[in-house]
Coordinates of C-alpha atoms and ligand atoms in Angstrom, one line a residue:
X886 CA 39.7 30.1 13.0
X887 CA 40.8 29.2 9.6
X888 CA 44.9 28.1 10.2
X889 CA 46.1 31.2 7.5
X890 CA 48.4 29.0 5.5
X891 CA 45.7 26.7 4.4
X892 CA 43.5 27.1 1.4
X893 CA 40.1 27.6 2.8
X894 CA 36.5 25.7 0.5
X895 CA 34.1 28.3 0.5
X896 CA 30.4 28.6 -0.6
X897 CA 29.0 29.2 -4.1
X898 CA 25.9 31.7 -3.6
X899 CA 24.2 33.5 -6.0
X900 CA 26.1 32.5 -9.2
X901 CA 30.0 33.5 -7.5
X902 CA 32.1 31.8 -4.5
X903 CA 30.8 33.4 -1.1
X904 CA 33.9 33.0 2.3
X905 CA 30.5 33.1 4.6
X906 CA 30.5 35.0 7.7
X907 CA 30.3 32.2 10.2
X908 CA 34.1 32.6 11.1
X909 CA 34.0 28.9 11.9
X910 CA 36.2 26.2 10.0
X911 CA 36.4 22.2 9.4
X912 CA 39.3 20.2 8.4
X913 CA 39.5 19.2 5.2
X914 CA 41.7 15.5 5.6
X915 CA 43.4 13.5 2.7
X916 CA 42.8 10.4 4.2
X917 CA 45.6 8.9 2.3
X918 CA 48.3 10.6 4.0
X919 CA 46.5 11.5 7.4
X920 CA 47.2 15.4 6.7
X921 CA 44.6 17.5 6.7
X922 CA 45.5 19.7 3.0
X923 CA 42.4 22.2 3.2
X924 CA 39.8 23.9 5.5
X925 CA 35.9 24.6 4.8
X926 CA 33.7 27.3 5.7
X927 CA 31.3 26.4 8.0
X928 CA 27.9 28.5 7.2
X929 CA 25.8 29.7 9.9
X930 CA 21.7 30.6 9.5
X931 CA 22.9 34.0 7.6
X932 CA 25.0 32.5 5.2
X933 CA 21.7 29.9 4.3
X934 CA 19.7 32.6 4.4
X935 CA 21.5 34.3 1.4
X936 CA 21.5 31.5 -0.5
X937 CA 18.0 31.0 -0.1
X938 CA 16.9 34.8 -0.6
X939 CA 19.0 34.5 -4.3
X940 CA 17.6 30.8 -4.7
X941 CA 14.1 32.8 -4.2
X942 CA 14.4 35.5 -6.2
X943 CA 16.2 33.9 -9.1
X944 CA 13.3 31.2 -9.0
X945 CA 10.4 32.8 -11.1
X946 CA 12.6 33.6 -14.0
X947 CA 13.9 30.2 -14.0
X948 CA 10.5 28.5 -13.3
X949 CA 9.0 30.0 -16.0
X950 CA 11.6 29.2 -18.7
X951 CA 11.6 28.0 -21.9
X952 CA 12.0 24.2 -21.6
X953 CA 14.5 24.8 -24.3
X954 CA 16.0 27.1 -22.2
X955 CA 16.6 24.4 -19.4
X956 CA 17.6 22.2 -22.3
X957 CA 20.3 24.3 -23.7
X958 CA 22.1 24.9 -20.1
X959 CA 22.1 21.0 -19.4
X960 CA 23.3 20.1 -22.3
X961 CA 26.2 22.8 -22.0
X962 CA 26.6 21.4 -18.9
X963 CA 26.8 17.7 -19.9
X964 CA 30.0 18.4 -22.2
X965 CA 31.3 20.8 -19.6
X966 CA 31.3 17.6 -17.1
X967 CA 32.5 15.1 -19.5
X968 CA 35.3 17.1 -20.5
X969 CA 36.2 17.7 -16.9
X970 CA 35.7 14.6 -15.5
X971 CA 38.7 13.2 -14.8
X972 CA 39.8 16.7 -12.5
X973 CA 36.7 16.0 -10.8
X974 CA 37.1 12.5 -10.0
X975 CA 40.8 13.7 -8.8
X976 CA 39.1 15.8 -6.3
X977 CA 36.7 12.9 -4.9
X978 CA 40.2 10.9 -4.4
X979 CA 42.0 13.7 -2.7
X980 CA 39.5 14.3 -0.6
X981 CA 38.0 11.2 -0.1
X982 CA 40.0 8.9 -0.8
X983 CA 38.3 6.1 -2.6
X984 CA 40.8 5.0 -6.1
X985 CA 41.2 6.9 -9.1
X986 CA 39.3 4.4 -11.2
X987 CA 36.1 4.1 -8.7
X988 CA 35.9 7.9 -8.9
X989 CA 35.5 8.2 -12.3
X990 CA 33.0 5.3 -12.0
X991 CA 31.3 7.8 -9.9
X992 CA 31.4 10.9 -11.9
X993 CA 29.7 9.0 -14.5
X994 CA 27.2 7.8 -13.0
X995 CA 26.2 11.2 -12.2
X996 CA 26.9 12.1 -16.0
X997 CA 24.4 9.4 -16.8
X998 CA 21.8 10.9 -14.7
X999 CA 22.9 14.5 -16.2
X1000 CA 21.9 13.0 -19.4
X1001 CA 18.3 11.8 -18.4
X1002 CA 17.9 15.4 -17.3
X1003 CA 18.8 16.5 -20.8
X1004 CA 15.5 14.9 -21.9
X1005 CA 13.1 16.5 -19.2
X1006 CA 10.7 18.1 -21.8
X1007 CA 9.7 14.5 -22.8
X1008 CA 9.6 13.6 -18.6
X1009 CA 7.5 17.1 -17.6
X1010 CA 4.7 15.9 -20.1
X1011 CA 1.4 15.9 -18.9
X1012 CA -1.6 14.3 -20.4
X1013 CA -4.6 15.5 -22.0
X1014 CA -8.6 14.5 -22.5
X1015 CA -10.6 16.1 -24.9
X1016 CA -14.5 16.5 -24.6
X1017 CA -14.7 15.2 -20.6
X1018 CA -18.3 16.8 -21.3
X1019 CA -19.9 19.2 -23.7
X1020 CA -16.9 21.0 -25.1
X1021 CA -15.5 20.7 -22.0
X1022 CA -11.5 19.8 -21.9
X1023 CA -8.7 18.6 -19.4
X1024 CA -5.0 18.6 -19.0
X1025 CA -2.4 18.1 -16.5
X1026 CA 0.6 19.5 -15.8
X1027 CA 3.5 19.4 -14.0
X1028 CA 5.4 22.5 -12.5
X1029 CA 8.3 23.0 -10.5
X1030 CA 8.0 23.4 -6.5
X1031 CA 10.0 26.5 -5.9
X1032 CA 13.3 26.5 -4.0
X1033 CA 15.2 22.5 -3.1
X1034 CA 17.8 22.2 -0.6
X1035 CA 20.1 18.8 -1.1
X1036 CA 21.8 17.4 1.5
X1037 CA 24.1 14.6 0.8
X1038 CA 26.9 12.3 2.5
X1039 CA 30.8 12.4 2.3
X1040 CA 31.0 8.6 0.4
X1041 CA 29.9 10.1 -2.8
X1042 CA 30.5 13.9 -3.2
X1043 CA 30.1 13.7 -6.8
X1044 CA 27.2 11.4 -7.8
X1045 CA 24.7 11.5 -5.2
X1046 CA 24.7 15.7 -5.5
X1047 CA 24.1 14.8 -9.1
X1048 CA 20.9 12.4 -8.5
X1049 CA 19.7 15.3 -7.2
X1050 CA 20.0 18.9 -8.8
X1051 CA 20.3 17.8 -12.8
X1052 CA 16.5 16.6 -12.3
X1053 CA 15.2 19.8 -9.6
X1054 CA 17.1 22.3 -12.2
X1055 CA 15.9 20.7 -15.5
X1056 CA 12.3 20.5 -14.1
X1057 CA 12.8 24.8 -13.0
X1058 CA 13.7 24.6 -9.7
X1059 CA 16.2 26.6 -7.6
X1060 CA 18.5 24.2 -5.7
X1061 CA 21.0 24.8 -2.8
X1062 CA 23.5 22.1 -1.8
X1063 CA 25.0 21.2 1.5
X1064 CA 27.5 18.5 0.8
X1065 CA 29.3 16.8 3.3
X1066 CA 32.3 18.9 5.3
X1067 CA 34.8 15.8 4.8
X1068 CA 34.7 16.3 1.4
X1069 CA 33.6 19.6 -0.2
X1070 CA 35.4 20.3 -3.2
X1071 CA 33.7 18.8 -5.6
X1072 CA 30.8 21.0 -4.8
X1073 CA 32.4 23.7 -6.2
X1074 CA 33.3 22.7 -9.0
X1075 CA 30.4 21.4 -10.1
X1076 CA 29.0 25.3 -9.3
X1077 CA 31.5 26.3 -11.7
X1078 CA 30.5 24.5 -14.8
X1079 CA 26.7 25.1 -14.2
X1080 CA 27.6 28.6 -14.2
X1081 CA 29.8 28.1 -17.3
X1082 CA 26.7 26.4 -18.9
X1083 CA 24.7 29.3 -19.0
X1084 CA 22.8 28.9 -15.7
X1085 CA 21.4 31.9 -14.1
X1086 CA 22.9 33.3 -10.7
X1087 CA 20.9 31.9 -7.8
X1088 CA 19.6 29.2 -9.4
X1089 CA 22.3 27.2 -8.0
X1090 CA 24.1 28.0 -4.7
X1091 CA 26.6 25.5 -2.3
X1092 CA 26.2 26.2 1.5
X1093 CA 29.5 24.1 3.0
X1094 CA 29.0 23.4 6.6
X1095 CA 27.7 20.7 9.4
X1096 CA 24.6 20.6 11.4
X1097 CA 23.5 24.2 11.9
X1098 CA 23.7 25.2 8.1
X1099 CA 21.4 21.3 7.7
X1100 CA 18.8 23.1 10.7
X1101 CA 19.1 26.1 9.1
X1102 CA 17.7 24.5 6.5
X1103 CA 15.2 22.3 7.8
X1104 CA 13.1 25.3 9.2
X1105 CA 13.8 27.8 6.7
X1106 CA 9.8 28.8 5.6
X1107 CA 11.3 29.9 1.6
X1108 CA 12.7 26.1 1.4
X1109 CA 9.6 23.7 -0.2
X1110 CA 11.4 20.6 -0.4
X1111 CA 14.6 18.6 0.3
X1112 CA 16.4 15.7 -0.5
X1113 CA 18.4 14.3 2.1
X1114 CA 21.3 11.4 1.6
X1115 CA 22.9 9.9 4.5
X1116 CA 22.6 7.8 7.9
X1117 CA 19.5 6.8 9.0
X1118 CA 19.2 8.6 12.8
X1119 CA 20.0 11.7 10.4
X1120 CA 17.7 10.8 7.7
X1121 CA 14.9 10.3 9.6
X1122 CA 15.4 13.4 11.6
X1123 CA 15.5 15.4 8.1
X1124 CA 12.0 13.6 7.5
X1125 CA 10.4 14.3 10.5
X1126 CA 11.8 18.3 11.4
X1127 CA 11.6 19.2 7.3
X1128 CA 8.0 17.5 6.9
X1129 CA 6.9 18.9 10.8
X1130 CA 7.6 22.9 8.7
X1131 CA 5.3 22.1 5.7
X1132 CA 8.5 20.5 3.4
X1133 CA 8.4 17.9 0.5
X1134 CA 11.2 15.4 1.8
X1135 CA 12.6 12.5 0.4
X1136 CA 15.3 11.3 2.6
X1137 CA 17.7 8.0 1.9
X1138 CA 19.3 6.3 5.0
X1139 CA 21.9 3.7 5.8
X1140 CA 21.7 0.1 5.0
X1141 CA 22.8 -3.2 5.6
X1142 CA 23.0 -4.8 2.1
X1143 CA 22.8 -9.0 1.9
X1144 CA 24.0 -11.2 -0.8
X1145 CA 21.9 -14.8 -0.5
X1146 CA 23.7 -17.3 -1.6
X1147 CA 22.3 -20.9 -2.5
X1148 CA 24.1 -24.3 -2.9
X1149 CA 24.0 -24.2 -6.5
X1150 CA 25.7 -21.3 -7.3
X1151 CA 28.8 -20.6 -8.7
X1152 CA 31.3 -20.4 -6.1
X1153 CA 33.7 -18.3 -7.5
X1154 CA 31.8 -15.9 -9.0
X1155 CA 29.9 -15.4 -6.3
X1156 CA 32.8 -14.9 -4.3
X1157 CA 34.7 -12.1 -6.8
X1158 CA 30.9 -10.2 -6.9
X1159 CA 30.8 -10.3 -3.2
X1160 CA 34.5 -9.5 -2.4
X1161 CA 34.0 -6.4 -5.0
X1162 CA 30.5 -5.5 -3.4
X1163 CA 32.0 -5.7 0.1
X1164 CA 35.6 -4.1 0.1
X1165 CA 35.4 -1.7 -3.0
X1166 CA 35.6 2.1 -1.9
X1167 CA 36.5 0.1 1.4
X1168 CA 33.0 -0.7 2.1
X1169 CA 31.7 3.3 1.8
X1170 CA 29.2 2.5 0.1
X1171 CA 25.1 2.6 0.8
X1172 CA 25.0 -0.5 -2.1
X1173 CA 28.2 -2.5 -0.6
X1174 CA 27.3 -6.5 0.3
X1175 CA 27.6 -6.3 4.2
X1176 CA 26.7 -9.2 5.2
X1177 CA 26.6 -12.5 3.2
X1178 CA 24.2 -15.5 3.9
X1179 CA 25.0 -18.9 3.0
X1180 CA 22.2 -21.9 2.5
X1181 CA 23.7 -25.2 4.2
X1182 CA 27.0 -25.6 5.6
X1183 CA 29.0 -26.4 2.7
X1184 CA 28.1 -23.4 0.6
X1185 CA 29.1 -21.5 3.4
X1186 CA 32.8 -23.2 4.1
X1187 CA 33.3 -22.7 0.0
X1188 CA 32.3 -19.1 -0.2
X1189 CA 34.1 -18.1 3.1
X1190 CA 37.4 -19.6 2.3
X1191 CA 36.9 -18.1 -1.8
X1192 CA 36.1 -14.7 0.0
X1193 CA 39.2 -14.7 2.7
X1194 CA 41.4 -15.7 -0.6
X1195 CA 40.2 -12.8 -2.4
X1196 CA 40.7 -10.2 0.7
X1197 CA 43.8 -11.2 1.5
X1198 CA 45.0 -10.8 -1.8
X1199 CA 43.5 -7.0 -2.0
X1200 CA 45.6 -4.3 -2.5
X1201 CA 45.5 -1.3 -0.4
X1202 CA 46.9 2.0 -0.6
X1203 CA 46.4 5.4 -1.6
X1204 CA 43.5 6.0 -4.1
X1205 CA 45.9 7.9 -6.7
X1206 CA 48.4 5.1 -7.1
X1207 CA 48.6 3.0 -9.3
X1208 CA 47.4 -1.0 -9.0
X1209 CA 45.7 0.3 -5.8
X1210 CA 42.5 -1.8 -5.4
X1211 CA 41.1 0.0 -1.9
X1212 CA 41.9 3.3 -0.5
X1213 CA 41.7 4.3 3.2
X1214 CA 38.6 5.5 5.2
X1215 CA 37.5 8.8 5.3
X1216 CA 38.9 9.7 9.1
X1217 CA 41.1 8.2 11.4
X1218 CA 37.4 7.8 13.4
X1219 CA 35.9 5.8 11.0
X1220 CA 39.3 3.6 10.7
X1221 CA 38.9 3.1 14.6
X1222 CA 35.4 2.5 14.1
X1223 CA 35.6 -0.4 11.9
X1224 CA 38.8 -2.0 13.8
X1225 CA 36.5 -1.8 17.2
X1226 CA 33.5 -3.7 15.7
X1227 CA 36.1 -6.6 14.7
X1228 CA 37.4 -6.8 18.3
X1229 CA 33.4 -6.8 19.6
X1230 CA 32.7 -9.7 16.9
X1231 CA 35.5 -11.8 18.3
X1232 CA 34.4 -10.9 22.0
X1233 CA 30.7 -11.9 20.9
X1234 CA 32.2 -15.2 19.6
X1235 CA 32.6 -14.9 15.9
X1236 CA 35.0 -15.8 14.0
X1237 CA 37.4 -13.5 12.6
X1238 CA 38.5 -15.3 9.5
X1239 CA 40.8 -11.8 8.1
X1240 CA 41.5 -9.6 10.5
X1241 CA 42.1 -5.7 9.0
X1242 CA 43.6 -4.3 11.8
X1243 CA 46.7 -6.4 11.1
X1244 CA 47.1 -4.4 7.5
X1245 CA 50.1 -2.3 8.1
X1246 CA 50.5 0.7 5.7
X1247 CA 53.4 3.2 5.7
X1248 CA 52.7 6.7 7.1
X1249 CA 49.3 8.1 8.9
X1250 CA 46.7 7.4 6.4
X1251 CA 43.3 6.1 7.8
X1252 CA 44.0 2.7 6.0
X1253 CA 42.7 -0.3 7.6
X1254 CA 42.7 -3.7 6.0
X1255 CA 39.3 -6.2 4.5
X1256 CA 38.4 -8.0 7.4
X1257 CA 35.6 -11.3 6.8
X1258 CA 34.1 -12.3 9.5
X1259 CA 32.6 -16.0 9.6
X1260 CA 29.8 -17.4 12.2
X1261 CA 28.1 -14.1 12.9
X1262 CA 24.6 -14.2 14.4
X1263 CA 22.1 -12.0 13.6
X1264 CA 22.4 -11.0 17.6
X1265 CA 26.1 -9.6 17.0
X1266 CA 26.3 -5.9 17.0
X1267 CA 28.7 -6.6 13.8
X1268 CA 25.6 -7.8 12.2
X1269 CA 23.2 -5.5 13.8
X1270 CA 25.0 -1.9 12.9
X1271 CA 25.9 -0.7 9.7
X1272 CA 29.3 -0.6 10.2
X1273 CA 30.3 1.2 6.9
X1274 CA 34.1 0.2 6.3
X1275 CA 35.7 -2.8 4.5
X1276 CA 34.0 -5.3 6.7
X1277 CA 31.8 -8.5 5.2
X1278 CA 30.3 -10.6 8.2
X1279 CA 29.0 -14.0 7.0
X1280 CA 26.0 -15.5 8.7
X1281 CA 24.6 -19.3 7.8
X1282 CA 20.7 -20.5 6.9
X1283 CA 19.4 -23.9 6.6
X1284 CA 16.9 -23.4 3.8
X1285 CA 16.1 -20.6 1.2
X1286 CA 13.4 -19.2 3.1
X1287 CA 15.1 -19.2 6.4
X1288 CA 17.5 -16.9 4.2
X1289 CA 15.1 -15.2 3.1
X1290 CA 13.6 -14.8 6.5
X1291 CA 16.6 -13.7 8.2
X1292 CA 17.3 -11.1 5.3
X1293 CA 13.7 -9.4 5.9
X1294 CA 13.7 -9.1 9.4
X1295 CA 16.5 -6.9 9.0
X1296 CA 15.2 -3.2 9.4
X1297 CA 17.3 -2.3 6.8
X1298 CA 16.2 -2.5 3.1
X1299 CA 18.0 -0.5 0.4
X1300 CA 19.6 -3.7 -2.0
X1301 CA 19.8 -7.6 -1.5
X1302 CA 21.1 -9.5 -3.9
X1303 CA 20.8 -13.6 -4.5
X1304 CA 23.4 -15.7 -6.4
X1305 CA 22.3 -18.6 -7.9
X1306 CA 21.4 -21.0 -10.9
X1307 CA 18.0 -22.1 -10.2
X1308 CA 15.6 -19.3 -11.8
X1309 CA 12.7 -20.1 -9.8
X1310 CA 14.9 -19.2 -6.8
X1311 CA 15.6 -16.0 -8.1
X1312 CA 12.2 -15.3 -9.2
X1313 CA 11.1 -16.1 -5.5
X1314 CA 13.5 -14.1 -3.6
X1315 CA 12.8 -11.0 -6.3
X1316 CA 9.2 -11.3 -5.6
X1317 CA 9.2 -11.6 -1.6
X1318 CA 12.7 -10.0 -0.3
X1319 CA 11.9 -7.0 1.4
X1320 CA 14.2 -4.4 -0.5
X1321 CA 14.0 -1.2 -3.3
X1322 CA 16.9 -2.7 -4.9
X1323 CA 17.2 -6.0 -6.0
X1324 CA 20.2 -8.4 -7.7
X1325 CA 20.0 -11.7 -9.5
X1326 CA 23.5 -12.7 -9.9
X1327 CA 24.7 -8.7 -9.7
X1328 CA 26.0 -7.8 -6.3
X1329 CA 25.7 -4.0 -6.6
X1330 CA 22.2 -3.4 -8.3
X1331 CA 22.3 0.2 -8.6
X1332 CA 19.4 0.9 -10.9
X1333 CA 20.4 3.1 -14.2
X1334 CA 19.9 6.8 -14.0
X1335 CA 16.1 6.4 -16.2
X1336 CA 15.6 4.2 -13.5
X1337 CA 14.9 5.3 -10.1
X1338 CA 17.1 4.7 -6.8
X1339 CA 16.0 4.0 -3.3
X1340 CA 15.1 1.6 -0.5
X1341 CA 12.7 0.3 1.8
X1342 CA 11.9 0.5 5.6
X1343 CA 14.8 2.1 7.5
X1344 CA 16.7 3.0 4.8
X1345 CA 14.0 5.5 3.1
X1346 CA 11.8 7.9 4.7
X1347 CA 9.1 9.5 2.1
X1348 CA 7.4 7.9 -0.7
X1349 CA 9.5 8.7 -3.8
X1350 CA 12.9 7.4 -4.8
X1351 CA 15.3 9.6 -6.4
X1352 CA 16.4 10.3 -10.3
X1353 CA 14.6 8.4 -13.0
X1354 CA 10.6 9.2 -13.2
X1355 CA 10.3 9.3 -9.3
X1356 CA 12.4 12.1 -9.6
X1357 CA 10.6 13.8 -11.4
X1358 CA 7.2 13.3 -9.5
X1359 CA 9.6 14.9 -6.5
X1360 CA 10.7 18.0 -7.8
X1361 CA 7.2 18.4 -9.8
X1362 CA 3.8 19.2 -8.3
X1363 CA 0.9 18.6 -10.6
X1364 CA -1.7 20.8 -11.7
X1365 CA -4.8 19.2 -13.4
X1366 CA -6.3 21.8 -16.0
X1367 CA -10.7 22.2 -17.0
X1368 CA -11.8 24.2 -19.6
X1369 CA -14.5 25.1 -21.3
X1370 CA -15.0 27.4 -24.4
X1371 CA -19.1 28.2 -24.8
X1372 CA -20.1 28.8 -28.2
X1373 CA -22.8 30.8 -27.5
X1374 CA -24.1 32.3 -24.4
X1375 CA -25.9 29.8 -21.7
X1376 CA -28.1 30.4 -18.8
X1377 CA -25.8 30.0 -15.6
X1378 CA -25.8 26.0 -13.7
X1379 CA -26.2 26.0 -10.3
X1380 CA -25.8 22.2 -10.2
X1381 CA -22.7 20.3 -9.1
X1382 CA -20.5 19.2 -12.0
X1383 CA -21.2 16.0 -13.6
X1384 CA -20.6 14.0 -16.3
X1385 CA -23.7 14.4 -18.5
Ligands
NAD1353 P1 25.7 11.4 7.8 O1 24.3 11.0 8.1 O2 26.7 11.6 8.9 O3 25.8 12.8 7.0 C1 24.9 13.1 5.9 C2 24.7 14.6 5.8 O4 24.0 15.0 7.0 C3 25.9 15.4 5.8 O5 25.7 16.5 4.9 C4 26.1 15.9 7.2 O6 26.8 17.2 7.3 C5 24.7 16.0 7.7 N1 24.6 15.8 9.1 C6 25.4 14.9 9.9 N2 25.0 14.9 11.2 C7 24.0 15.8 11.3 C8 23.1 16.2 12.3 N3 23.3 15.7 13.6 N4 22.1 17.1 12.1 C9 21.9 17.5 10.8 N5 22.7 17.2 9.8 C10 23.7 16.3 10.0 O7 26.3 10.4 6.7 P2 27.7 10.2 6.1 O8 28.6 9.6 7.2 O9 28.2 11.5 5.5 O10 27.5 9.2 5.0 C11 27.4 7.8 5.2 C12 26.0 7.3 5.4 O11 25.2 7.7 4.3 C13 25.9 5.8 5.5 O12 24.9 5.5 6.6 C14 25.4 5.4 4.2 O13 24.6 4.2 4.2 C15 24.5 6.5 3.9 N6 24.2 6.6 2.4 C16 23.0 6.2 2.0 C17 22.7 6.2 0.6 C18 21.4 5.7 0.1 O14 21.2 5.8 -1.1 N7 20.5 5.2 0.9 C19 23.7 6.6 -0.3 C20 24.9 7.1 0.2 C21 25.2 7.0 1.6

């Protein structure tokens, strides 16, 4: 039950907010203070199934719109955002915690790829051949797929919905969201302004809730293709169960992100990239640096003490304060999580260089300190699991391939990153590391909204990557187009098609 005196995060279906009829409720935490401030509606197989019947039946008018139609209402929708971005980025800190400054970072990075959508009747261009043979023509074409579900993670309840729906709506899909239950307010508001914008009811609908609204999804025979966003047991249970019903599925998973970095690098930038990469948004992050690999033993003495400097000197506190430089976790869990795999890491022998569980912060907030752990082996199940918090384990190589090596026979493979000065190093490790996302000298590659985001091995299930022209392809299905236009009767061909 829903306790009476809180305010409760409802659902957005078919073009108003929805309370659900599930009766059951999550709590809503600001991880700051510990308390939990809201509670969200939980939706159960009838609640999906309204938003996919108005997702369904809003679809054919929205499909078949004018692309200038689709243009006007993301473009409405662009100034919308940017005017409201700092209230959303408020609502990513209240609810999840990460700083003021790092939320706004996020908000436009989803504004970015807002924008790219704004140009989609350049991206849905097919192409055309005239004369293939005698009078007759071809073109191709690409039309939307029907009805998207998105299904996205708690660490970036802003952005990542916004790789998503900008392109599936621009390109005339219907799109239904299921953003994470730790931190669902941002969902709404975002429903808000596309309505404001001009979009049609249905075309957009929010279904809060935890696994059974994500089954009810998965099987749902009026859903033709979702995009999933989180872990990678989950990710690659959305593949298989949403692929096993006949569904499109593109589905990004965790990751264990390295930084390589060679003896002739530049200590200390290395070391602010890598302390940035590691501990910002305390470590909730799918791009963070996880795990940093030193060539030769004096590269990795330099860059471990420049890195231990660097956490200890972090800031920590709430998100909204100012000079805050990392917020807390996203649930007390999560906190005692991270603080467990530092105690395993010293019991497997490591060395823990900064310890976070010593960070002491006043009242209940899920804070826990940077913690860098030196002499990790790839064995350690520090090194082994993503461990998602504010924790950077640093491992040695002899060589630049062993580095290499060790990096690639990680089954993870969403970023790596190499720091360096030798260009024909960099070329190298870009050419043969085993990753989607690569950095020369940039800790965090995130590729550009125009470009497209996703990784390799376990930390992508499906073929295409999402926003930029892999984007499109996903929320697109093509149609290739023959005519021909007789001039004057002819006898009828009962030959195969050819060339002549
Ligand atoms: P999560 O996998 O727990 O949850 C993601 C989504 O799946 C949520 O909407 C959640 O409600 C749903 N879900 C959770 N358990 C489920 C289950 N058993 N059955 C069906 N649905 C379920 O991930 P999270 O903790 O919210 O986010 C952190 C994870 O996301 C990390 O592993 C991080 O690396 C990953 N991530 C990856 C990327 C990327 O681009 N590859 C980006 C952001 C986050």
């Amino acid at each position: 039950m829903a306790a009476s005196e809180l305010p409760v995060v409802g659902h957005w279906i078919g073009g108003k907010p929805d309370s659900g009829t599930a009766g059951r409720f999550g709590d809503v935490f600001d991880p700051a203070t510990g308390a939990v401030q809201r509670q969200v509606a939980l939706a159960n197989e009838a609640d999906v199934d309204r938003a996919v019947l108005a997702a369904r039946a809003a679809f054919p008018a929205w499909g078949g719109a004018s692309l200038a139609k689709r243009h006007a209402v993301m473009f409405a929708f662009r100034e919308l955002l940017f005017a409201r971005a700092d209230e959303l980025a408020a609502i990513v800190t209240s609810e999840h915690g990460k700083t003021l400054d790092d939320a706004r970072g996020e908000v436009q990075r989803g504004l970015e790829v807002v924008e790219f959508a704004c140009g989609i009747a350049h991206l849905m261009k097919g192409e055309a051949s005239e004369q293939i043979s005698t009078r007759v023509d071809s073109a191709s074409y690409r039309q939307p797929l029907g009805v998207v579900a998105g299904i996205t993670p708690f660490n970036f309840p802003a952005m990542v919905p916004m790789w998503m729906f900008p392109i599936a709506l621009a390109c005339g899909n219907s799109f239904i969201l299921k953003p994470s239950d730790r931190d669902p307010s941002a969902s709404l508001l975002l429903a808000e302004l596309l309505a404001e914008a001009g979009l049609p009811e249905g075309v957009f609908s929010v279904v809060q809730g935890d696994k059974d609204a994500v089954n009810a999804l998965l099987v749902h025979p009026e859903i033709d293709a979702i995009s999933f966003v989180g872990s990678t047991p989950i990710a690659r249970h959305i593949y298989e169960t949403g692929t096993a019903h006949g569904k499109r599925v593109q589905a990004l998973g965790g990751a264990k992100n390295h930084a390589l970095v060679l003896p002739d690098a530049n200590i200390e930038v290395a070391a602010d990239a890598i302390a940035s990469a590691a501990f910002g948004s305390a470590g909730q992050r799918c791009m963070a640096i996880s795990a940093a690999v030193s060539v030769g033993e004096e590269t990795a003495a330099a860059l471990s003490a420049a890195i231990a400097e660097r956490a200890r000197a972090l800031k920590v506190g709430p998100g909204s304060a100012d000079g805050t430089e990392m917020g807390p976790v996203i649930t007390s869990q999560a906190r005692d999580r991270v603080a467990s795999y530092v105690e395993a890491a010293a019991g497997e022998g490591a060395e823990v260089v900064v310890d976070g569980r010593e960070l002491s912060v006043d009242g209940e907030g899920f804070f826990i300190g940077p913690s860098v752990i030196d002499s990790v082996t790839t064995e350690m199940s520090v090194y082994r699991d993503e461990v998602f918090g504010p924790l950077l384990v640093m491992l040695k190589a002899d060589s630049f391939d062993a580095g290499l090596d060790l990096i690639n026979a990680n089954p993870y493979g969403n970023g790596a990153a190499i720091f360096t000065a030798d260009g024909g190093a960099a070329r190298e490790f870009r050419s043969r590391v085993q990753a989607g996302m690569v950095g020369v000298n940039v800790p965090i590659p995130v590729p550009m909204a125009y470009f497209s985001f996703g990784g390799w091995k376990d930390s992508l299930f499906g073929d295409l990557h999402v926003h930029g022209r892999e984007g499109v392809l996903f929320y697109t299905r093509g149609k290739v187009v023959t005519e021909r236009w007789p001039q004057r009767a002819q006898g009828v061909d009962y030959g195969f098609p050819t060339q002549s």
